[in-house]
């Protein structure tokens, strides 16, 4: 549904495609992520719109040649707006039998397999579960097959540079990249420059990699007239003028948090503990110290969130991150942040669960945990990002709300968004509206439990400010004075005040709009998070055929937008696709008593456009 439409003009002419989906797959040590990253950059420089999906194995270092050690990188690129990573592959580059076994099911009929026949030996075939060699037994007759001994050809290409066989075989990914560069008419210049810079201290390794890249490209040129595998032209996409760069969700969150802190005139203190797929956020922010960002790797998840909360108490913006299992450990400290009413941003890169679950696979199963997952009635603000580039704006919004309303904010991303990339138009930061922090400074007017009449936020006082001494902690306090209180009526009042403060955030955000379609109709597809791309593409296709369907996508999960109930009431049916067993749909039913219906997928993989297209048509038939 979101792949290539191919046109062949003459018998021997190049093919023309509106879009193409390519996946590189091999062992986790074969450099598939690096290969995909270089092809992504070359594709962006060629002017295509694109979306990528790195897919990592859960094993840190699985046995070579096994199916559970396969690493893959998928890219969908085209001459139109690209909203998903593509349903089916046009080209699968399989570096070994295991890569073919794991990924073949995603290749469209008639699609192209480029396989390294040099790795299809008896040992590797057995590891992958093959009884016969699929390159020779006719089982791939429904596909185009280019079986080529990449290993042998790579070693021949690099032998003049004196590298060992082991070092030479490590350049095999560059050989495969060169062939794909030829196939899609990509320039090698940027990659050659990058290789020479990366291996500047090892000229032999740099030269070998460049030679392998050029050899793969030359191989493509030699088979042009002898094979049905020919170059494919994908035209540039119509993109608004501006300065762009490819950005992952992790990078965009890091820069959004940094920009938010700058707009608040705040020092950010990021405290975290490594966990897949959230660890990369710590790595990215650690490089931004010159933007008044401090990073701290704690000894565990509880220490990380407590340190971040301590930073907020001290007058900085505390931020922490994790995935579902780590957020579970942070729960008590989140309750402390709600009780002390301090700003805190928690980034949750959701992954498959429960417990350790699927560490490297994506899921949306932490919505309940985020909205309700604390002891006592302890509401906080929950936001969700929709795409890698949207992570920037949503992170800025998380900082703004946390500081303005003096509350923890959970920012939901997921494994797909954290690792996926897309072109991002770099914003003009001078046009972003500042929201400078206001600290209490006057001891004569300071009341620690006084509240802003509009936001109900309490004042923020830095420890050590003369005359602003006050009591703080997790035990319930007396309204107004902040003294410890066990009075039943006071506890009721304080609980309701904290809840009302969170609900008032809904008055400070835009009304919920319709992303595609009309504000009334037969069917609304309501999504949140990374389902945005597949839903948007499916609804676009359906509406082009005249179907009465609209797309609504939520950023503000809690509190929900004020007008959402009235908006949803204008549709005959409501469909809520989620990568969980139905969490947002239950929330909407509970809040609005509307007959919303869920569409659930819990496989660790994003929705396909075809799955949503089928569901839409079934409800409108």
Coordinates of C-alpha atoms in Angstrom, one line a residue:
X1 CA 0.0 0.0 0.0
X2 CA 2.9 2.4 0.6
X3 CA 5.6 1.1 -1.7
X4 CA 6.6 1.4 -5.3
X5 CA 4.5 1.8 -8.4
X6 CA 6.9 0.8 -11.2
X7 CA 6.7 1.8 -14.8
X8 CA 8.8 0.2 -17.6
X9 CA 9.1 2.5 -20.6
X10 CA 10.9 0.3 -23.1
X11 CA 12.4 -3.2 -23.1
X12 CA 15.9 -2.1 -22.0
X13 CA 15.2 1.3 -20.5
X14 CA 15.5 2.1 -16.8
X15 CA 12.5 1.5 -14.6
X16 CA 10.7 4.4 -13.1
X17 CA 9.2 4.1 -9.6
X18 CA 7.1 6.6 -7.6
X19 CA 8.6 5.0 -4.5
X20 CA 10.7 2.0 -3.5
X21 CA 11.2 -0.1 -0.3
X22 CA 14.7 -1.6 0.3
X23 CA 15.8 -3.7 3.3
X24 CA 19.4 -4.6 4.1
X25 CA 19.6 -7.7 6.3
X26 CA 22.4 -9.8 7.8
X27 CA 24.2 -10.7 11.0
X28 CA 24.4 -8.0 13.7
X29 CA 28.1 -7.8 12.9
X30 CA 27.6 -7.3 9.1
X31 CA 27.1 -3.5 9.4
X32 CA 23.5 -3.4 8.2
X33 CA 22.7 -0.3 10.2
X34 CA 25.7 1.6 8.9
X35 CA 24.9 0.5 5.4
X36 CA 21.3 1.6 5.7
X37 CA 22.4 4.9 7.2
X38 CA 24.7 5.7 4.3
X39 CA 22.0 4.9 1.8
X40 CA 19.6 7.0 3.7
X41 CA 21.9 10.0 3.5
X42 CA 22.6 9.5 -0.2
X43 CA 18.8 9.2 -0.8
X44 CA 18.2 12.4 1.1
X45 CA 20.8 14.2 -0.9
X46 CA 19.1 13.0 -4.1
X47 CA 16.0 14.9 -3.0
X48 CA 13.7 12.0 -2.1
X49 CA 11.3 12.0 0.9
X50 CA 12.0 9.0 3.1
X51 CA 11.3 7.0 6.2
X52 CA 13.5 4.4 7.8
X53 CA 13.2 1.5 10.3
X54 CA 16.2 0.0 11.9
X55 CA 15.3 -3.4 13.3
X56 CA 17.8 -4.8 15.9
X57 CA 18.1 -8.3 17.4
X58 CA 17.3 -8.6 21.1
X59 CA 20.5 -10.6 21.7
X60 CA 23.5 -8.5 22.4
X61 CA 25.7 -10.8 20.4
X62 CA 23.7 -13.8 19.0
X63 CA 25.6 -16.7 17.5
X64 CA 26.7 -15.9 13.9
X65 CA 24.3 -17.2 11.3
X66 CA 21.3 -17.7 13.5
X67 CA 17.9 -16.3 12.8
X68 CA 17.6 -14.5 16.2
X69 CA 20.8 -12.6 15.4
X70 CA 19.6 -11.0 12.2
X71 CA 19.8 -7.2 12.0
X72 CA 17.9 -5.3 9.4
X73 CA 17.5 -1.7 8.1
X74 CA 14.5 -0.8 6.0
X75 CA 14.0 2.4 4.0
X76 CA 11.0 3.6 2.0
X77 CA 11.8 6.5 -0.3
X78 CA 10.0 8.3 -3.1
X79 CA 9.0 11.2 -5.2
X80 CA 6.0 11.9 -3.0
X81 CA 5.3 12.4 0.7
X82 CA 6.4 9.2 2.5
X83 CA 4.5 8.5 5.6
X84 CA 5.5 4.9 6.5
X85 CA 8.4 2.6 6.1
X86 CA 6.5 0.6 3.5
X87 CA 4.3 -2.5 3.8
X88 CA 6.2 -4.8 1.3
X89 CA 9.8 -4.8 0.2
X90 CA 10.8 -4.2 -3.4
X91 CA 14.4 -5.3 -2.8
X92 CA 15.8 -7.5 0.0
X93 CA 19.6 -7.7 0.4
X94 CA 20.3 -10.9 2.3
X95 CA 23.8 -11.3 3.5
X96 CA 23.3 -14.9 4.7
X97 CA 20.6 -17.7 4.8
X98 CA 19.2 -16.5 8.2
X99 CA 18.6 -13.0 6.8
X100 CA 16.7 -14.5 3.9
X101 CA 14.7 -16.8 6.2
X102 CA 13.6 -14.0 8.6
X103 CA 12.8 -11.4 6.0
X104 CA 11.5 -13.2 2.9
X105 CA 7.9 -13.0 4.1
X106 CA 8.0 -9.2 3.7
X107 CA 9.1 -9.3 0.1
X108 CA 6.4 -8.6 -2.4
X109 CA 5.7 -11.2 -5.2
X110 CA 8.1 -10.4 -8.0
X111 CA 10.4 -8.5 -5.7
X112 CA 14.2 -8.7 -6.0
X113 CA 16.4 -10.8 -3.7
X114 CA 20.1 -10.0 -3.8
X115 CA 21.8 -12.8 -1.9
X116 CA 25.4 -13.4 -1.0
X117 CA 25.7 -17.0 -2.3
X118 CA 29.1 -17.2 -0.6
X119 CA 27.5 -17.6 2.8
X120 CA 24.9 -20.2 1.7
X121 CA 27.1 -23.2 2.8
X122 CA 25.8 -26.3 4.6
X123 CA 26.7 -24.9 8.1
X124 CA 24.9 -21.6 7.6
X125 CA 21.9 -23.3 5.9
X126 CA 21.5 -25.6 8.9
X127 CA 21.7 -22.7 11.4
X128 CA 18.9 -20.9 9.5
X129 CA 16.7 -24.0 9.4
X130 CA 17.0 -24.8 5.7
X131 CA 17.2 -28.4 4.5
X132 CA 18.0 -27.4 1.0
X133 CA 19.7 -24.3 -0.5
X134 CA 16.9 -21.9 -1.4
X135 CA 19.0 -20.3 -4.0
X136 CA 19.1 -23.6 -5.9
X137 CA 15.9 -25.6 -5.1
X138 CA 13.4 -23.4 -7.0
X139 CA 11.6 -22.2 -3.8
X140 CA 12.2 -18.6 -4.8
X141 CA 10.6 -18.8 -8.2
X142 CA 8.0 -16.2 -7.3
X143 CA 10.8 -13.6 -6.9
X144 CA 13.6 -12.2 -9.0
X145 CA 16.9 -13.5 -7.7
X146 CA 20.4 -12.2 -8.0
X147 CA 22.7 -14.8 -6.4
X148 CA 26.2 -13.5 -6.3
X149 CA 29.2 -14.5 -4.3
X150 CA 29.7 -11.1 -2.6
X151 CA 32.3 -12.5 -0.2
X152 CA 34.6 -13.7 -3.1
X153 CA 34.1 -10.6 -5.2
X154 CA 34.8 -8.3 -2.2
X155 CA 38.1 -10.1 -1.3
X156 CA 39.2 -9.8 -4.9
X157 CA 38.4 -6.1 -4.9
X158 CA 40.4 -5.4 -1.8
X159 CA 43.4 -7.8 -2.1
X160 CA 45.8 -5.1 -3.5
X161 CA 45.5 -3.1 -0.2
X162 CA 47.1 -5.8 2.0
X163 CA 44.3 -6.2 4.4
X164 CA 43.6 -9.6 6.0
X165 CA 40.7 -11.8 4.9
X166 CA 38.8 -10.9 8.1
X167 CA 39.3 -7.2 7.5
X168 CA 38.4 -7.6 3.8
X169 CA 35.2 -9.4 4.5
X170 CA 34.2 -6.6 6.8
X171 CA 33.9 -4.4 3.7
X172 CA 31.3 -6.7 2.2
X173 CA 28.5 -4.3 3.3
X174 CA 30.1 -1.6 1.2
X175 CA 30.1 -3.9 -1.8
X176 CA 26.4 -4.5 -1.4
X177 CA 25.9 -0.7 -0.8
X178 CA 27.7 0.0 -4.1
X179 CA 25.4 -2.3 -6.0
X180 CA 22.3 -0.6 -4.5
X181 CA 23.8 2.8 -5.3
X182 CA 24.1 1.7 -8.9
X183 CA 20.5 0.3 -9.0
X184 CA 19.0 3.6 -7.7
X185 CA 21.5 6.0 -9.3
X186 CA 23.0 7.3 -6.0
X187 CA 26.2 9.3 -5.8
X188 CA 29.1 7.6 -4.0
X189 CA 31.0 10.8 -3.4
X190 CA 29.7 11.5 0.1
X191 CA 30.2 7.9 1.2
X192 CA 33.8 7.9 -0.2
X193 CA 34.6 11.1 1.7
X194 CA 33.1 9.7 4.9
X195 CA 35.1 6.4 4.7
X196 CA 38.3 8.3 4.1
X197 CA 37.6 10.5 7.1
X198 CA 36.5 7.7 9.4
X199 CA 39.5 5.5 8.6
X200 CA 42.0 8.4 8.3
X201 CA 44.5 6.6 10.6
X202 CA 44.2 3.3 8.6
X203 CA 44.6 4.2 4.9
X204 CA 44.6 0.5 3.9
X205 CA 41.1 0.0 5.5
X206 CA 39.8 3.2 4.0
X207 CA 41.0 2.2 0.6
X208 CA 39.6 -1.3 0.9
X209 CA 36.2 0.0 1.8
X210 CA 36.2 2.5 -1.1
X211 CA 37.4 -0.3 -3.4
X212 CA 34.5 -2.6 -2.2
X213 CA 32.0 0.2 -2.7
X214 CA 33.3 0.8 -6.3
X215 CA 33.4 -2.9 -7.1
X216 CA 29.7 -3.4 -6.2
X217 CA 28.8 -0.4 -8.3
X218 CA 30.9 -1.7 -11.2
X219 CA 29.2 -5.2 -10.9
X220 CA 25.9 -3.5 -11.4
X221 CA 27.1 -1.8 -14.5
X222 CA 28.4 -5.0 -16.1
X223 CA 25.0 -6.9 -15.7
X224 CA 22.9 -4.1 -17.0
X225 CA 22.3 -5.6 -20.4
X226 CA 22.4 -9.2 -19.3
X227 CA 19.8 -9.3 -16.6
X228 CA 16.3 -8.2 -15.9
X229 CA 17.8 -6.3 -12.9
X230 CA 18.1 -2.7 -14.2
X231 CA 18.5 0.7 -12.6
X232 CA 15.4 2.2 -11.1
X233 CA 14.8 6.0 -11.3
X234 CA 12.9 7.4 -8.3
X235 CA 12.2 11.1 -9.0
X236 CA 12.8 13.8 -6.3
X237 CA 9.9 14.7 -4.0
X238 CA 8.2 18.1 -4.0
X239 CA 9.5 19.4 -0.7
X240 CA 9.1 22.9 0.8
X241 CA 12.2 25.0 0.6
X242 CA 14.3 25.1 3.7
X243 CA 17.3 23.6 5.5
X244 CA 16.7 19.9 6.2
X245 CA 18.5 17.0 7.8
X246 CA 17.6 13.4 8.6
X247 CA 16.6 13.0 12.2
X248 CA 15.7 10.1 14.4
X249 CA 13.1 10.3 17.2
X250 CA 15.9 10.1 19.8
X251 CA 17.8 13.0 18.3
X252 CA 14.6 15.1 18.0
X253 CA 13.6 14.4 21.6
X254 CA 17.1 15.4 22.8
X255 CA 17.1 18.6 20.8
X256 CA 13.5 19.4 21.8
X257 CA 14.3 19.0 25.5
X258 CA 17.4 21.2 25.0
X259 CA 15.4 23.8 23.1
X260 CA 12.6 23.8 25.7
X261 CA 15.1 24.3 28.5
X262 CA 16.6 27.2 26.6
X263 CA 13.2 28.8 26.0
X264 CA 12.6 28.5 29.8
X265 CA 16.0 30.0 30.5
X266 CA 16.8 26.9 32.5
X267 CA 19.7 24.5 33.0
X268 CA 18.7 21.0 32.2
X269 CA 19.9 18.0 34.3
X270 CA 19.3 14.7 32.6
X271 CA 19.6 11.7 34.9
X272 CA 19.2 8.2 33.4
X273 CA 20.1 4.6 33.6
X274 CA 20.8 2.6 30.4
X275 CA 17.9 0.5 29.0
X276 CA 16.9 -0.5 25.5
X277 CA 15.7 1.5 23.5
X278 CA 16.0 4.6 25.7
X279 CA 19.8 4.5 26.1
X280 CA 20.6 6.5 23.0
X281 CA 18.9 9.6 24.5
X282 CA 21.6 9.7 27.2
X283 CA 24.3 9.4 24.6
X284 CA 22.9 12.2 22.5
X285 CA 22.3 14.6 25.4
X286 CA 25.8 13.9 26.7
X287 CA 27.2 15.7 23.6
X288 CA 25.2 18.9 24.3
X289 CA 27.0 20.2 27.4
X290 CA 27.7 23.5 25.7
X291 CA 23.9 24.1 25.7
X292 CA 23.8 24.1 29.5
X293 CA 22.9 20.4 29.6
X294 CA 24.2 18.2 32.4
X295 CA 24.0 14.4 32.1
X296 CA 24.3 11.9 34.9
X297 CA 24.2 8.1 34.6
X298 CA 22.8 6.7 37.8
X299 CA 23.4 3.3 39.3
X300 CA 19.8 2.3 38.8
X301 CA 16.4 3.6 37.7
X302 CA 15.2 4.7 41.1
X303 CA 18.4 6.7 41.7
X304 CA 18.0 8.3 38.2
X305 CA 14.5 9.7 38.8
X306 CA 15.3 10.8 42.3
X307 CA 18.4 12.6 41.1
X308 CA 16.3 14.3 38.4
X309 CA 13.7 15.3 41.0
X310 CA 16.4 16.6 43.2
X311 CA 17.7 18.7 40.4
X312 CA 14.3 20.2 40.0
X313 CA 14.0 20.9 43.7
X314 CA 17.4 22.7 43.4
X315 CA 16.1 25.0 40.7
X316 CA 17.1 23.2 37.4
X317 CA 14.9 21.3 35.0
X318 CA 15.1 17.6 35.9
X319 CA 14.6 15.1 33.1
X320 CA 14.9 11.3 33.1
X321 CA 14.2 8.6 30.6
X322 CA 13.6 4.8 30.4
X323 CA 11.4 2.2 28.9
X324 CA 8.4 0.4 30.5
X325 CA 10.3 -1.8 33.0
X326 CA 12.4 1.2 34.2
X327 CA 9.4 3.5 34.5
X328 CA 7.8 0.9 36.7
X329 CA 10.7 1.3 39.1
X330 CA 10.4 5.1 38.9
X331 CA 6.8 5.0 40.0
X332 CA 7.1 5.9 43.7
X333 CA 9.4 8.8 42.9
X334 CA 6.9 10.0 40.3
X335 CA 4.4 10.1 43.1
X336 CA 6.8 12.2 45.1
X337 CA 7.1 14.6 42.2
X338 CA 3.3 14.9 42.1
X339 CA 3.1 15.4 45.9
X340 CA 5.9 18.0 46.0
X341 CA 4.6 19.6 42.8
X342 CA 7.9 20.0 41.0
X343 CA 8.6 20.1 37.3
X344 CA 9.9 16.8 35.9
X345 CA 10.0 15.3 32.4
X346 CA 10.0 11.6 32.0
X347 CA 10.6 10.2 28.5
X348 CA 9.3 6.6 28.0
X349 CA 10.5 4.8 24.9
X350 CA 8.0 2.0 25.0
X351 CA 8.9 -1.5 24.1
X352 CA 7.3 -5.0 24.0
X353 CA 6.4 -6.3 27.5
X354 CA 5.6 -7.5 30.1
X355 CA 8.8 -7.7 32.2
X356 CA 11.8 -7.9 29.9
X357 CA 9.5 -8.8 27.0
X358 CA 10.8 -7.8 23.6
X359 CA 13.6 -5.2 24.4
X360 CA 14.3 -4.2 20.8
X361 CA 10.7 -4.3 19.4
X362 CA 8.1 -1.6 19.5
X363 CA 4.8 -1.4 21.4
X364 CA 2.3 1.1 22.8
X365 CA 1.5 -0.8 26.0
X366 CA 2.4 1.8 28.6
X367 CA -0.5 4.2 28.2
X368 CA -2.3 2.8 31.2
X369 CA 0.9 2.9 33.2
X370 CA 1.4 6.5 32.3
X371 CA -2.1 7.7 33.0
X372 CA -3.0 5.7 36.1
X373 CA 0.1 3.7 37.1
X374 CA 0.8 5.1 40.5
X375 CA -0.4 4.5 44.1
X376 CA -3.1 6.9 45.2
X377 CA -4.9 9.4 43.0
X378 CA -1.9 10.8 41.4
X379 CA -2.6 12.4 38.0
X380 CA 0.1 14.0 35.8
X381 CA 0.3 15.1 32.2
X382 CA 0.9 12.6 29.4
X383 CA 1.9 13.5 25.9
X384 CA 2.7 11.3 22.9
X385 CA 4.8 11.9 19.8
X386 CA 3.6 10.8 16.3
X387 CA 6.8 10.8 14.2
X388 CA 10.5 11.2 14.5
X389 CA 10.4 14.9 13.5
X390 CA 7.3 15.6 15.8
X391 CA 9.4 14.5 18.7
X392 CA 11.1 17.9 18.7
X393 CA 7.9 19.9 19.1
X394 CA 6.4 17.5 21.6
X395 CA 9.5 17.6 23.8
X396 CA 9.4 21.4 23.8
X397 CA 5.7 21.2 24.8
X398 CA 6.5 18.7 27.6
X399 CA 9.1 21.2 29.1
X400 CA 6.6 24.1 28.8
X401 CA 3.8 22.3 30.6
X402 CA 6.1 20.8 33.3
X403 CA 7.4 24.3 34.3
X404 CA 4.2 26.2 33.9
X405 CA 2.1 23.8 35.8
X406 CA 4.8 22.5 38.2
X407 CA 4.1 18.9 37.5
X408 CA 5.8 15.8 36.2
X409 CA 5.1 15.2 32.5
X410 CA 5.4 11.8 30.8
X411 CA 6.5 12.0 27.1
X412 CA 5.6 8.7 25.3
X413 CA 7.7 7.6 22.3
X414 CA 8.4 4.0 21.4
X415 CA 11.1 1.7 19.9
X416 CA 10.1 2.5 16.4
X417 CA 10.1 6.3 16.8
X418 CA 13.3 6.3 18.8
X419 CA 15.2 4.5 16.0
X420 CA 13.3 5.5 12.8
X421 CA 14.3 8.6 10.8
X422 CA 12.8 11.0 8.4
X423 CA 13.7 14.4 6.9
X424 CA 13.2 17.3 9.3
X425 CA 13.0 20.9 8.3
X426 CA 15.2 22.7 10.9
X427 CA 13.1 25.3 12.7
X428 CA 14.0 28.9 13.3
X429 CA 14.5 28.9 17.0
X430 CA 14.1 32.7 17.1
X431 CA 10.4 32.2 16.2
X432 CA 9.7 29.9 19.1
X433 CA 7.9 31.7 22.0
X434 CA 10.0 31.8 25.2
X435 CA 8.4 30.8 28.5
X436 CA 11.0 31.9 31.0
X437 CA 10.9 30.4 34.5
X438 CA 9.6 32.6 37.3
X439 CA 11.3 31.8 40.7
X440 CA 9.9 33.1 44.0
X441 CA 12.3 35.6 45.5
X442 CA 10.4 37.9 47.8
X443 CA 10.2 36.5 51.4
X444 CA 7.4 38.9 52.4
X445 CA 5.0 37.6 49.8
X446 CA 6.1 34.0 49.5
X447 CA 3.7 31.3 50.6
X448 CA 4.9 27.8 49.6
X449 CA 1.3 26.4 49.1
X450 CA -0.2 29.5 47.5
X451 CA -1.5 28.7 44.0
X452 CA -1.6 30.6 40.7
X453 CA -5.3 31.4 40.2
X454 CA -5.2 30.3 36.5
X455 CA -2.9 27.2 36.6
X456 CA -3.2 26.2 40.3
X457 CA 0.6 25.8 40.2
X458 CA 2.6 26.5 43.4
X459 CA 5.6 28.8 43.4
X460 CA 9.0 27.5 42.6
X461 CA 11.6 28.5 45.3
X462 CA 15.3 27.6 45.1
X463 CA 16.7 26.1 48.3
X464 CA 18.9 28.6 50.1
X465 CA 17.0 31.7 49.1
X466 CA 16.9 33.8 52.3
X467 CA 13.4 33.9 53.9
X468 CA 12.0 31.2 51.6
X469 CA 12.5 28.2 53.8
X470 CA 9.7 25.7 53.6
X471 CA 8.8 22.1 54.3
X472 CA 8.8 19.6 51.4
X473 CA 8.3 15.8 51.1
X474 CA 5.9 13.0 50.2
X475 CA 3.7 13.2 53.3
X476 CA 0.4 15.1 52.8
X477 CA 0.6 18.9 53.6
X478 CA -1.9 21.4 54.9
X479 CA -3.4 23.5 52.1
X480 CA -2.0 27.0 52.3
X481 CA 0.7 26.5 55.0
X482 CA 2.5 23.4 53.9
X483 CA 2.5 21.9 57.4
X484 CA 2.3 18.1 57.7
X485 CA -1.4 17.2 57.9
X486 CA -3.4 14.0 58.5
X487 CA -6.7 15.8 58.4
X488 CA -9.2 13.8 56.2
X489 CA -10.9 16.8 54.7
X490 CA -7.6 18.4 53.9
X491 CA -6.4 15.3 52.1
X492 CA -9.6 15.3 50.1
X493 CA -9.1 18.9 49.2
X494 CA -5.5 18.5 48.3
X495 CA -6.2 15.4 46.1
X496 CA -8.9 17.3 44.2
X497 CA -6.6 20.4 43.8
X498 CA -3.8 18.4 42.3
X499 CA -6.3 16.7 39.9
X500 CA -7.8 20.0 38.9
X501 CA -4.4 21.5 38.2
X502 CA -3.7 18.7 35.7
X503 CA -7.2 19.2 34.1
X504 CA -6.5 22.9 33.6
X505 CA -3.7 22.0 31.2
X506 CA -6.5 21.2 28.7
X507 CA -7.4 24.9 28.7
X508 CA -3.8 25.7 27.6
X509 CA -3.5 23.5 24.5
X510 CA -5.1 23.8 21.1
X511 CA -8.5 22.2 20.5
X512 CA -8.3 18.7 18.9
X513 CA -8.5 19.0 15.1
X514 CA -9.0 16.5 12.3
X515 CA -5.7 15.5 10.5
X516 CA -7.5 14.3 7.4
X517 CA -11.1 14.4 6.4
X518 CA -14.1 16.1 7.9
X519 CA -15.4 16.9 11.4
X520 CA -18.4 14.6 11.0
X521 CA -19.0 11.4 9.0
X522 CA -19.3 7.7 8.9
X523 CA -15.9 6.7 10.4
X524 CA -13.2 8.3 12.4
X525 CA -9.8 6.5 12.8
X526 CA -8.4 7.8 16.1
X527 CA -4.7 7.1 16.8
X528 CA -1.9 8.1 19.0
X529 CA 1.9 7.8 18.8
X530 CA 3.7 6.0 16.0
X531 CA 0.5 4.7 14.3
X532 CA 0.3 8.1 12.7
X533 CA 2.1 7.3 9.5
X534 CA 0.2 4.1 8.6
X535 CA -3.2 5.6 9.6
X536 CA -2.5 8.7 7.6
X537 CA -1.5 6.8 4.5
X538 CA -4.5 4.4 4.7
X539 CA -7.0 7.2 5.2
X540 CA -5.4 9.2 2.3
X541 CA -5.9 6.2 0.0
X542 CA -9.4 5.5 1.2
X543 CA -10.5 9.1 0.8
X544 CA -9.1 9.3 -2.7
X545 CA -11.5 6.5 -3.6
X546 CA -14.4 8.4 -2.1
X547 CA -14.8 6.6 1.2
X548 CA -16.2 8.7 4.1
X549 CA -13.4 8.3 6.7
X550 CA -11.3 10.8 8.7
X551 CA -8.2 10.6 10.7
X552 CA -7.8 12.2 14.2
X553 CA -4.5 11.8 16.0
X554 CA -3.9 12.7 19.7
X555 CA -0.8 14.3 21.2
X556 CA -2.4 15.1 24.5
X557 CA -3.3 11.8 26.1
X558 CA -4.0 13.2 29.6
X559 CA -5.7 15.5 30.1
X560 CA -7.7 14.9 26.9
X561 CA -8.5 17.9 24.8
X562 CA -11.6 19.8 25.9
X563 CA -13.5 19.4 22.6
X564 CA -12.6 15.8 21.9
X565 CA -15.9 14.3 23.1
X566 CA -18.0 16.6 20.9
X567 CA -15.7 16.0 18.0
X568 CA -15.9 12.2 18.3
X569 CA -19.7 12.4 18.7
X570 CA -20.0 13.6 15.1
X571 CA -19.0 10.2 13.7
X572 CA -21.1 7.0 13.3
X573 CA -18.2 4.8 14.1
X574 CA -14.8 5.2 15.8
X575 CA -11.9 2.9 15.2
X576 CA -8.8 3.1 17.4
X577 CA -5.7 1.2 16.1
X578 CA -3.1 0.5 18.8
X579 CA -0.1 -1.6 19.3
X580 CA -1.5 -3.0 22.5
X581 CA -4.7 -4.9 23.6
X582 CA -6.7 -1.7 23.6
X583 CA -5.7 1.0 26.0
X584 CA -6.7 4.3 24.4
X585 CA -10.0 2.8 23.3
X586 CA -10.8 1.9 26.9
X587 CA -9.9 5.4 28.1
X588 CA -12.1 7.0 25.5
X589 CA -15.0 4.6 26.4
X590 CA -14.6 5.3 30.1
X591 CA -14.4 9.1 29.6
X592 CA -17.0 9.6 26.9
X593 CA -19.2 6.5 26.9
X594 CA -18.8 6.4 23.1
X595 CA -18.9 3.1 21.1
X596 CA -15.3 3.1 20.1
X597 CA -13.8 -0.1 18.6
X598 CA -10.2 -1.2 18.9
X599 CA -7.9 -2.6 16.3
X600 CA -5.0 -4.3 18.1
X601 CA -1.6 -5.5 17.0
X602 CA 1.0 -6.8 19.5
X603 CA 3.7 -8.3 17.3
X604 CA 6.5 -5.9 18.0
X605 CA 6.2 -4.5 14.5
X606 CA 4.4 -1.3 13.3
X607 CA 1.0 -1.5 11.6
X608 CA 1.0 -2.0 7.8
X609 CA -1.1 0.3 5.7
X610 CA -2.8 -2.8 4.2
X611 CA -4.0 -3.9 7.7
X612 CA -5.6 -0.5 8.3
X613 CA -7.0 -0.3 4.8
X614 CA -8.7 -3.7 5.3
X615 CA -10.2 -2.6 8.7
X616 CA -11.5 0.7 7.2
X617 CA -13.2 -1.0 4.3
X618 CA -14.7 -3.7 6.6
X619 CA -16.4 -1.0 8.7
X620 CA -17.7 1.0 5.7
X621 CA -18.9 -2.0 3.7

